[in-house]
Every structure is written in C-alpha cells, then in structure tokens.
CSV table of C-alpha atoms in Angstrom, one decimal:
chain,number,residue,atom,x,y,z
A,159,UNK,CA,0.0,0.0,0.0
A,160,UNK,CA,0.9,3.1,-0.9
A,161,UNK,CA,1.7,6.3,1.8
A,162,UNK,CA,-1.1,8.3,2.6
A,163,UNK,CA,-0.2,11.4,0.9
A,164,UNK,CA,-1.7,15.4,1.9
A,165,UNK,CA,-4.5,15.1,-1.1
A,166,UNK,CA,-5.3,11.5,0.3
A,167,UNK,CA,-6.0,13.3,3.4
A,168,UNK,CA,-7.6,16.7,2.5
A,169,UNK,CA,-10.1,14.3,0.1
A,170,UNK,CA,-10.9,12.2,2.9
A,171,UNK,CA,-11.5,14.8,5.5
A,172,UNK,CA,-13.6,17.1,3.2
A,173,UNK,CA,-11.3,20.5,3.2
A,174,UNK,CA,-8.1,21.8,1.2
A,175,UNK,CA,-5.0,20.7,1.4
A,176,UNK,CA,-4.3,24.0,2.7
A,177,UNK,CA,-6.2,23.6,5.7
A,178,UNK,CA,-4.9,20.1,6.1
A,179,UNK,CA,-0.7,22.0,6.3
A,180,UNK,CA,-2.7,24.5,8.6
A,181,UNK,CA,-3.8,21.7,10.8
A,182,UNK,CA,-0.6,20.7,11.4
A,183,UNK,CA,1.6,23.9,11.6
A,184,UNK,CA,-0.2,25.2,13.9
A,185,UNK,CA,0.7,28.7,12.3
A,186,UNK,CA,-2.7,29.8,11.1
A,187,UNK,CA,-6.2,29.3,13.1
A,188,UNK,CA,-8.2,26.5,12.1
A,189,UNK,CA,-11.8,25.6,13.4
A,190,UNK,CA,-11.2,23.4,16.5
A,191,UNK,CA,-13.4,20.7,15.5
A,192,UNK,CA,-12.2,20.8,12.0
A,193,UNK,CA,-8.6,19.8,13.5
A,194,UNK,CA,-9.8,17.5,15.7
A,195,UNK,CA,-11.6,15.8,12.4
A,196,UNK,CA,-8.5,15.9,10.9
A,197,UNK,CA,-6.5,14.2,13.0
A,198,UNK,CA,-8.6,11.7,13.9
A,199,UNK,CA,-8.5,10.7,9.5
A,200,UNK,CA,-5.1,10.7,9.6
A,201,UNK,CA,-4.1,8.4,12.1
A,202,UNK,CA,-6.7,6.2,10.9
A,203,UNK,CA,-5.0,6.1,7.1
A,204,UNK,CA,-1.6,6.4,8.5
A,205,UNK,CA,-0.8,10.2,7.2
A,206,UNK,CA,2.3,11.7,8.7
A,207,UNK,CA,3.3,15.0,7.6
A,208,UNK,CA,6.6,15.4,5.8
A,209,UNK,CA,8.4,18.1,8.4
A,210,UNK,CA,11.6,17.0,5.9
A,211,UNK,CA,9.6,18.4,3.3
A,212,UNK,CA,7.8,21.2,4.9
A,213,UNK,CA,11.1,23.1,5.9
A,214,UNK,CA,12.8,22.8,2.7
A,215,UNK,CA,9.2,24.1,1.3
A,216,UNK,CA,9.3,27.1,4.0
A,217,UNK,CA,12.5,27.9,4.3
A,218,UNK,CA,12.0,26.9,8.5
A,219,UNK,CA,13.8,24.7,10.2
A,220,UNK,CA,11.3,23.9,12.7
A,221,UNK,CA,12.7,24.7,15.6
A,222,UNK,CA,12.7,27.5,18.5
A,223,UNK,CA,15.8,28.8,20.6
A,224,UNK,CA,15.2,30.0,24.6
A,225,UNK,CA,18.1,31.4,25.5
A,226,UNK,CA,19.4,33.7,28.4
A,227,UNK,CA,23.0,35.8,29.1
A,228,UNK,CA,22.5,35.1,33.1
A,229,UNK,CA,25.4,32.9,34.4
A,230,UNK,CA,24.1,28.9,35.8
A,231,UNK,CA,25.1,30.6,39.6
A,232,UNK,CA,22.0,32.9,39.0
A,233,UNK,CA,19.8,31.3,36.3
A,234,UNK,CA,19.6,27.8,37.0
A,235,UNK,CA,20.1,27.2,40.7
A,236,UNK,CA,20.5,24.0,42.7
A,237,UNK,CA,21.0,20.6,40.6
A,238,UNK,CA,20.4,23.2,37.7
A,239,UNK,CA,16.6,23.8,38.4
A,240,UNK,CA,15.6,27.4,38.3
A,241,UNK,CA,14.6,29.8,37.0
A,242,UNK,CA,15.8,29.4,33.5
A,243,UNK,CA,14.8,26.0,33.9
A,244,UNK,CA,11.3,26.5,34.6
A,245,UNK,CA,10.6,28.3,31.9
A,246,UNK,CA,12.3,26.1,29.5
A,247,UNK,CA,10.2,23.4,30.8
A,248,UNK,CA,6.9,25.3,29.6
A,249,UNK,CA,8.0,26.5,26.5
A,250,UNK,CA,8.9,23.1,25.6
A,251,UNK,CA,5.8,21.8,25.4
A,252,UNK,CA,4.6,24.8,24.5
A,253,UNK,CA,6.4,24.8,21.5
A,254,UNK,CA,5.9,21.1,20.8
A,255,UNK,CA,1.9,21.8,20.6
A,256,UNK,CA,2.8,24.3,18.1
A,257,UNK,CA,4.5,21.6,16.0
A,258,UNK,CA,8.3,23.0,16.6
A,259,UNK,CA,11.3,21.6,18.9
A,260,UNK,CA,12.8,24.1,21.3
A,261,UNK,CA,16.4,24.0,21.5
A,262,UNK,CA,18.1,25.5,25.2
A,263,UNK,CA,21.3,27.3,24.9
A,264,UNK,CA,23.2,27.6,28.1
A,265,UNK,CA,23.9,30.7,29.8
A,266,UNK,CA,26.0,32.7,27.0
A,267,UNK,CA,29.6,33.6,27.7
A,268,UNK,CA,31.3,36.0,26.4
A,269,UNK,CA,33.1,34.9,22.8
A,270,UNK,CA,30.9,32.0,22.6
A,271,UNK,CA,30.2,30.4,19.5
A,272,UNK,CA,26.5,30.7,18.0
A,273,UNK,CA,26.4,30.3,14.4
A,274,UNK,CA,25.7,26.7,14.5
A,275,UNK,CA,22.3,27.4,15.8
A,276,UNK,CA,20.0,28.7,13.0
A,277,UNK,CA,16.4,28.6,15.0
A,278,UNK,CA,13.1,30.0,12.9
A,279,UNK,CA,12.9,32.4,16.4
A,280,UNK,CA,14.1,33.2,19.8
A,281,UNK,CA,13.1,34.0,22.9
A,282,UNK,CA,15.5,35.7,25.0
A,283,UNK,CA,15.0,35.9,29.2
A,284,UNK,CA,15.6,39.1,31.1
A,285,UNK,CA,18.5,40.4,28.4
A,286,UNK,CA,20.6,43.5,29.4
A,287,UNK,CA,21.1,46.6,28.0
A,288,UNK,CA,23.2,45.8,24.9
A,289,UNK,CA,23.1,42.8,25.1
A,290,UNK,CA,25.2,40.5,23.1
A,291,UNK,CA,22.5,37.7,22.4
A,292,UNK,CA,20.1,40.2,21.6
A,293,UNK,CA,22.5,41.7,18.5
A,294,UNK,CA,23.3,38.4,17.8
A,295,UNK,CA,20.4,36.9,16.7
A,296,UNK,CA,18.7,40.8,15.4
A,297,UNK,CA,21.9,40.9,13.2
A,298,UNK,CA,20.8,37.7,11.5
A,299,UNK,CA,17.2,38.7,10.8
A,300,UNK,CA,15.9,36.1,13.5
A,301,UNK,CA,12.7,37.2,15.4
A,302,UNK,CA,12.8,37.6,19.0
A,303,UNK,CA,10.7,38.4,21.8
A,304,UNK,CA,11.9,38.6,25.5
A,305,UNK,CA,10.6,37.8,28.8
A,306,UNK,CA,11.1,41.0,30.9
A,307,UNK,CA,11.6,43.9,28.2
A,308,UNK,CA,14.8,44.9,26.3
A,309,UNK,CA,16.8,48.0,27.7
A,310,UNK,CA,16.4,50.5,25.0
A,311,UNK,CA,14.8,48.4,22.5
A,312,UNK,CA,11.1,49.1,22.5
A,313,UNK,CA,10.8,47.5,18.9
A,314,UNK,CA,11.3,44.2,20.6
A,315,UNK,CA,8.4,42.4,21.8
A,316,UNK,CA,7.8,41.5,25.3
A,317,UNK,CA,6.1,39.7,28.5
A,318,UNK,CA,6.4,42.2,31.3
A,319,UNK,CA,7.1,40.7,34.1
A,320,UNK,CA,5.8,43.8,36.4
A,321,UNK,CA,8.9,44.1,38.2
A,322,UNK,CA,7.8,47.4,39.8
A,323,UNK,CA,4.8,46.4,41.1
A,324,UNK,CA,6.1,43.1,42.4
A,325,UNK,CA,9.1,45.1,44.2
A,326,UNK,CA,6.2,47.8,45.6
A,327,UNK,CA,4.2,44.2,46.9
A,328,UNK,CA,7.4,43.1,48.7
A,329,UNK,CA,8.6,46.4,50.5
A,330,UNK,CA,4.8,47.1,51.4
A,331,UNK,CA,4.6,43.7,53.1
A,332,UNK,CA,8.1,44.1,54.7
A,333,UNK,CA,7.0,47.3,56.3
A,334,UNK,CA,3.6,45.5,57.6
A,335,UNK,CA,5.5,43.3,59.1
A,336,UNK,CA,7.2,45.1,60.9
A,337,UNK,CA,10.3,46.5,59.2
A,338,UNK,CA,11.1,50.1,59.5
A,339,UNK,CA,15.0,50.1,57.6
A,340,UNK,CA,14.8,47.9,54.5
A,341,UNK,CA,17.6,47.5,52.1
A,342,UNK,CA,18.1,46.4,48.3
A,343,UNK,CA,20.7,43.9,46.7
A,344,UNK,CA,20.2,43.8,42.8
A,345,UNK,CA,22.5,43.0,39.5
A,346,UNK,CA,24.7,45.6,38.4
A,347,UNK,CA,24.1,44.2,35.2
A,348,UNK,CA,21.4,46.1,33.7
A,349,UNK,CA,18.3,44.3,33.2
A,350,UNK,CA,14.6,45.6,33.2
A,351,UNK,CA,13.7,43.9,36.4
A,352,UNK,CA,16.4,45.4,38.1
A,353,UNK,CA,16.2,48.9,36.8
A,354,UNK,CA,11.8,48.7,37.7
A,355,UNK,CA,12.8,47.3,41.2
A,356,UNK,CA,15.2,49.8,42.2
A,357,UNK,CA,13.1,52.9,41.2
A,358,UNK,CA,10.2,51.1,43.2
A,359,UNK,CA,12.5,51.2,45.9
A,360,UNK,CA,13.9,54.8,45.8
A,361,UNK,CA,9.8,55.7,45.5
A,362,UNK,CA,8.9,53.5,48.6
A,363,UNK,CA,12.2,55.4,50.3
A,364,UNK,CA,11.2,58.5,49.5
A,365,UNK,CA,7.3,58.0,50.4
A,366,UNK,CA,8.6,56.1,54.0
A,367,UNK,CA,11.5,58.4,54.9
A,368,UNK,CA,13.7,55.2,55.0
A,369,UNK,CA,17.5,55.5,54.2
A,370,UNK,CA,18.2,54.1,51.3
A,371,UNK,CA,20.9,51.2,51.4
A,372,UNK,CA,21.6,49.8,47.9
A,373,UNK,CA,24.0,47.0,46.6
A,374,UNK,CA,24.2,45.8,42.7
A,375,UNK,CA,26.2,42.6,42.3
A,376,UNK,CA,28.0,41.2,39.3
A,377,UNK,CA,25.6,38.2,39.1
A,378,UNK,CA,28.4,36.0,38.0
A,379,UNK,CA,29.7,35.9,41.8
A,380,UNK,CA,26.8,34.4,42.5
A,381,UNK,CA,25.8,33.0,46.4
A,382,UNK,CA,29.7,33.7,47.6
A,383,UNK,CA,30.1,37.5,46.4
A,384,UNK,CA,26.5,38.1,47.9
A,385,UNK,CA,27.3,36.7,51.1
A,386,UNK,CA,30.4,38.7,51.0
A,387,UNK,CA,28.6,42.1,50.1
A,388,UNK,CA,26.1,41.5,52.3
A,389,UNK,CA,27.6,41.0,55.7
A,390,UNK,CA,29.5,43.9,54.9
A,391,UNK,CA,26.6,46.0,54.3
A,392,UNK,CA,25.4,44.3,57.3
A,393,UNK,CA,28.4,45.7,59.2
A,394,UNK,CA,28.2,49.3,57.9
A,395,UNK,CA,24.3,49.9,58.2
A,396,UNK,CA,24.1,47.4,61.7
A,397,UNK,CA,20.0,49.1,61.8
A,398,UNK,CA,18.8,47.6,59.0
A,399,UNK,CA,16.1,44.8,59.9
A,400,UNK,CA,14.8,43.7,56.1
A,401,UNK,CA,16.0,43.4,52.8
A,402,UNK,CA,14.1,42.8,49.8
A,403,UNK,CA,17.2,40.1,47.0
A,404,UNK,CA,15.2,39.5,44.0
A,405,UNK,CA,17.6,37.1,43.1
A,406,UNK,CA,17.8,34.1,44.6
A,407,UNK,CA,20.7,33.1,44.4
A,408,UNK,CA,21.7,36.1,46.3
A,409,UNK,CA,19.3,36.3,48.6
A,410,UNK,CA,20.5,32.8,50.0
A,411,UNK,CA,24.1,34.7,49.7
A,412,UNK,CA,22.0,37.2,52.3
A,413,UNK,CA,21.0,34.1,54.5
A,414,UNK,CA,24.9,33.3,54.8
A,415,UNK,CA,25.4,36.4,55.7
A,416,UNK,CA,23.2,37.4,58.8
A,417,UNK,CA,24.0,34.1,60.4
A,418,UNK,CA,27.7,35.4,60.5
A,419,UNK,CA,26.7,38.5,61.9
A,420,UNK,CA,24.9,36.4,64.7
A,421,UNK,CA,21.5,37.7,63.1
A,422,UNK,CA,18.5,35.5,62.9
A,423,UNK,CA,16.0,35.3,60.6
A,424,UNK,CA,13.2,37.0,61.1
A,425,UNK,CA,13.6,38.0,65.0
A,426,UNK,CA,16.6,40.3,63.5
A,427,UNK,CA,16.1,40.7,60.0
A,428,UNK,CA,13.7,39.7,57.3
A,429,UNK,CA,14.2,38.8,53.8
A,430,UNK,CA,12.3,38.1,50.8
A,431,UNK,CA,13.4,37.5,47.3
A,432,UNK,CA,11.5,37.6,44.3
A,433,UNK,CA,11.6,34.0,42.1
A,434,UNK,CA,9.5,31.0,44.6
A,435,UNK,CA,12.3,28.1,43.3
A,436,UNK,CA,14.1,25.7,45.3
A,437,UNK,CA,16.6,28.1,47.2
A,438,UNK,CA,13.4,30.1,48.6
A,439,UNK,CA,11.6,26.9,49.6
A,440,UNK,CA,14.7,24.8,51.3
A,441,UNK,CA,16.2,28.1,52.3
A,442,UNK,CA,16.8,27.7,56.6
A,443,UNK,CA,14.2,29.1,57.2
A,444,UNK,CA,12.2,29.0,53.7
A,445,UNK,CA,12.2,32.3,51.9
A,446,UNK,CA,9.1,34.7,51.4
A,447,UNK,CA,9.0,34.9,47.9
A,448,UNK,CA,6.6,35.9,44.6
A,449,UNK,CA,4.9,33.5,42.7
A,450,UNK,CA,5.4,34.9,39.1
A,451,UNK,CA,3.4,32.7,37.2
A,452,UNK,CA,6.2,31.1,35.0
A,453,UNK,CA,4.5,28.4,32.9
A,454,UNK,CA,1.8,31.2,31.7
A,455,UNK,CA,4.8,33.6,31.1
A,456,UNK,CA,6.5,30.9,28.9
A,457,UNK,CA,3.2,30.1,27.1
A,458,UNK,CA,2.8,33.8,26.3
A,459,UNK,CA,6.7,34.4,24.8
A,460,UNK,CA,5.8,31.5,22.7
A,461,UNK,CA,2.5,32.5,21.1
A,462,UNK,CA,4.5,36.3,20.8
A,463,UNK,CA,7.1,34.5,18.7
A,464,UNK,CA,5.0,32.9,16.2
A,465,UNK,CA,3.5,35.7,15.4
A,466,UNK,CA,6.1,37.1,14.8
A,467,UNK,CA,7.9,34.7,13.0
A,468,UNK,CA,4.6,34.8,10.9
A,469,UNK,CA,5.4,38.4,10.1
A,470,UNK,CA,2.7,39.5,12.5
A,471,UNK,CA,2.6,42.6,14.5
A,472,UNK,CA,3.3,41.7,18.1
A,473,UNK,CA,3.1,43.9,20.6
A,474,UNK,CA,3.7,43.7,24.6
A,475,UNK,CA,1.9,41.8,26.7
A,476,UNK,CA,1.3,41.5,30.6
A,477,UNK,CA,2.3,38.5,32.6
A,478,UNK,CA,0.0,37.8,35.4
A,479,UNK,CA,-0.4,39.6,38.4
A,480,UNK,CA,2.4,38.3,41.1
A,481,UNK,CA,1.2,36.5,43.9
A,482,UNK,CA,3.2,36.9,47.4
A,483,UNK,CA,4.1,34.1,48.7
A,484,UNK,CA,4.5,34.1,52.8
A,485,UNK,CA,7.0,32.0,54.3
A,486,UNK,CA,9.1,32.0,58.5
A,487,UNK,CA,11.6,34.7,56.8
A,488,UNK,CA,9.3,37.8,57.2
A,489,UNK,CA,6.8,36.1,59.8
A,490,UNK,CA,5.7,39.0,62.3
C-alpha cells in the first residue's frame, strides 16, 4: 500500500489541502473541531506529515531557541533547576503543541560560539542593555521576543514581568511586618527587572522616609560574592532589619550572611526574594517569595514568537499579576 499522501487526506476529511498544512503547523487558526476531524482521518490512514519536506518548502527549520546571558550561579540554581529551567520546561511543550522543537542554549559567555544554531525564532529571558545575544540573533534577521523587556529596544516584543509592582508588593509587606530600615541587593548588570525594582524602591524610600541602602552585584559571583557584600553591608548599616534580594541566588548569599553576623532570621532581619524556586523553599528558614506565574509567562513568549515569525505585528503583553508568597523569613 501506498503512503497516505496530503491530497489523500484533504479528500478524505472534506477540506483543502491548505487547511490540512494548517492543521498541522499550527501557524494559522483552524476551526477546533475541523482539527480535531482531521487528526482523527489521519491516524486512521496512516498520514504523517513530511516536516523534511515542509522546511525545505518554508524555508523553516522547525525549531525555536530560549536562551538567556545570566550565568548557571544565577539562572539555573541548585542541581540546575531554576529559573531558567522553569521556563524552559513550559516553553517546551509549549512549542511542541505548536509543532516545533525548542532547543536551550546555556547561559551565553562572552566569545561564545552561535552560528551553529540557525532557530526559525528566539526567545530571550531578562537580556541587558546591549546585550550580546540580543545583537546576535537581530543581526541575522531572526525574530525575537523577550521575557522581561529589552533595555532601549522598544521595537522588541515582550512579556512584562511587572517588576515594579512586584518590588512595591514586597517592600509594602516588609513594612507590615514590621520592618522600618529595609535595604536592596540587585545586578549591576542592567536588566529591566532590576532597573523597575530599584526605582520602586527609591519611590517606597522616598514616600517612608527610609535611608536608602543599595548593593548591585555582578551576578556571576553568585551566592559567595552576595554573602560577601552583604555581611558587609550588614556591618556598615548594623539598623537595617529587612532586605528585599530578587535574586535568589543572592538572597540565600544574604542568609549566609546574617547568620555570621549572629542575626537570625526573622527576629533580626527579614528577607524576601523575588523567584518562589528551590533556594526560597529549602532556604533555613524558607524564603518569602513571589509566585510569578512562569508556565503562563512561557506560554505567552511562545505565542508572541510565532506571530512574529509569521510576520505578525506583536506587541507587549502583561504576565499575570504576582502572587506573594509568605513564608518563617518575614513572619511577624
């Protein structure tokens, strides 16, 4: 017997074979039940689509790049499952729904070598200003989209990831608890989430009358420089009782650092940090922390980069609203 071919298919299910390559793209909307309809007729005559042939046809290469410039000490975490990794884990079957593979490159270094990887799009988390990946992949004429906005590059879509207002939750709750001198540690590098958190904080400052007390960190010191940094703040500004570490990886460098100062946590000082992953929840004692909704953020930065590598207008859209999440470090 002979393969099942598209026409084969189309004839059997009552529609074009146009429909039919819609059906399984994924690219264009077909009527739900008219997909259903048609997969069902296909696995019963045995129709596989030719991807082989649909790529050469397109021009596509079927597959989908996530990529991020954060170092492994700040976007993966421990036995490599964080933050990065969460959202690669939606977006892969995210993308796979969609028909398409999603290839993960690690955390990009500095000189690294990305020509071998020719995706049909990209999605790019929480990039810097100038950022290398972004010019990279812009440079070639692949689309991208980001999670957390580009620095300067507006023409870029997005999923905002409403870093002020998740900073304004945390201080706000910080001060109910109690705190009254509550300090920052950020990235120096210069990502939208750290730029929106800090000018929440400098507003909450100036609304409070707090002091400010600020630290950016190269994120590629990861736990060690934080713990570092910290305890020295620690020793400089001995009244501060909270601080707000978005990252996490810092933010358990913050842990390391009250206990040398013979602080506990929360009688002495509270801490929250922003990203609810392992390090918050096996923290001692288990970090306050935002749930940030990360499988409907990857689902979003997926359907924004099919449109646009469907030539479609895509403009910015919201992540949903962060949720704290209350744990022993800020506990009244």
């Amino acid at each position: 017997m002979k393969k099942p071919t598209i026409s084969d298919l189309a004839q059997a299910a009552g529609v074009s074979k146009t429909t039919v390559s819609h059906a399984f793209s994924g690219r264009r909307h077909v009527d739900p039940e008219t997909r259903e309809r048609i997969e069902k007729i296909a696995q019963e005559i045995g129709y596989r689509p030719n991807r082989a042939a649909q790529h050469l046809r397109t021009g596509r290469t079927g597959m989908i790049a996530l990529a991020s410039s954060m170092p492994f000490s700040v976007a993966a975490g421990p036995s490599r499952l964080g933050f990065l990794m969460e959202i690669a884990a939606t977006a892969a079957v995210a993308s796979l729904t969609r028909n398409m593979a999603l290839c993960l490159i690690p955390p990009f270094q500095s000189g690294a070598q990305l020509d071998a990887i020719t995706p049909d799009g990209v999605i790019l988390v929480e990039p810097f200003q100038d950022d290398p990946l972004v010019q990279h992949f812009t440079s070639l004429g692949v689309p991208v989209v980001s999670v957390g906005r580009v620095p300067g590059r507006e023409d870029i879509p997005h999923v905002d990831l409403n870093s002020g207002a998740t900073a304004r939750m945390v201080l706000e709750h910080l001060r109910a608890s109690g705190a009254t001198r509550i300090g920052l540690v950020t990235g120096e590098q210069r990502r939208t989430s750290y730029i929106e958190t800090e000018a929440a904080y400098r507003a909450f400052c100036d609304e409070t009358g707090i002091e400010p007390a600020c630290l950016q960190l190269n994120e590629s010191g990861g736990e060690d420089l934080a713990a570092e940094a910290v305890a020295s703040l620690l020793a400089r500004r001995g009244d501060i009782d909270a601080l707000y570490v978005p990252v996490d990886a810092f933010a358990s460098g913050a842990v390391t650092a009250a206990a040398s100062k013979g602080l506990k946590i929360p009688q002495n000082i509270r801490l929250a940090t922003r990203y609810d992953g392992l390090r918050a929840k096996l923290s001692r004692p288990p970090l306050t922390a935002v749930e940030l909704h990360l499988e409907a953020i990857a689902e979003l930065a997926v359907e924004l980069l099919m449109a646009a590598i469907d030539g479609e207008v895509a403009g910015p859209v919201s992540a949903p609203q962060p949720e704290l999440v209350l744990r022993e470090s800020t506990a009244s």
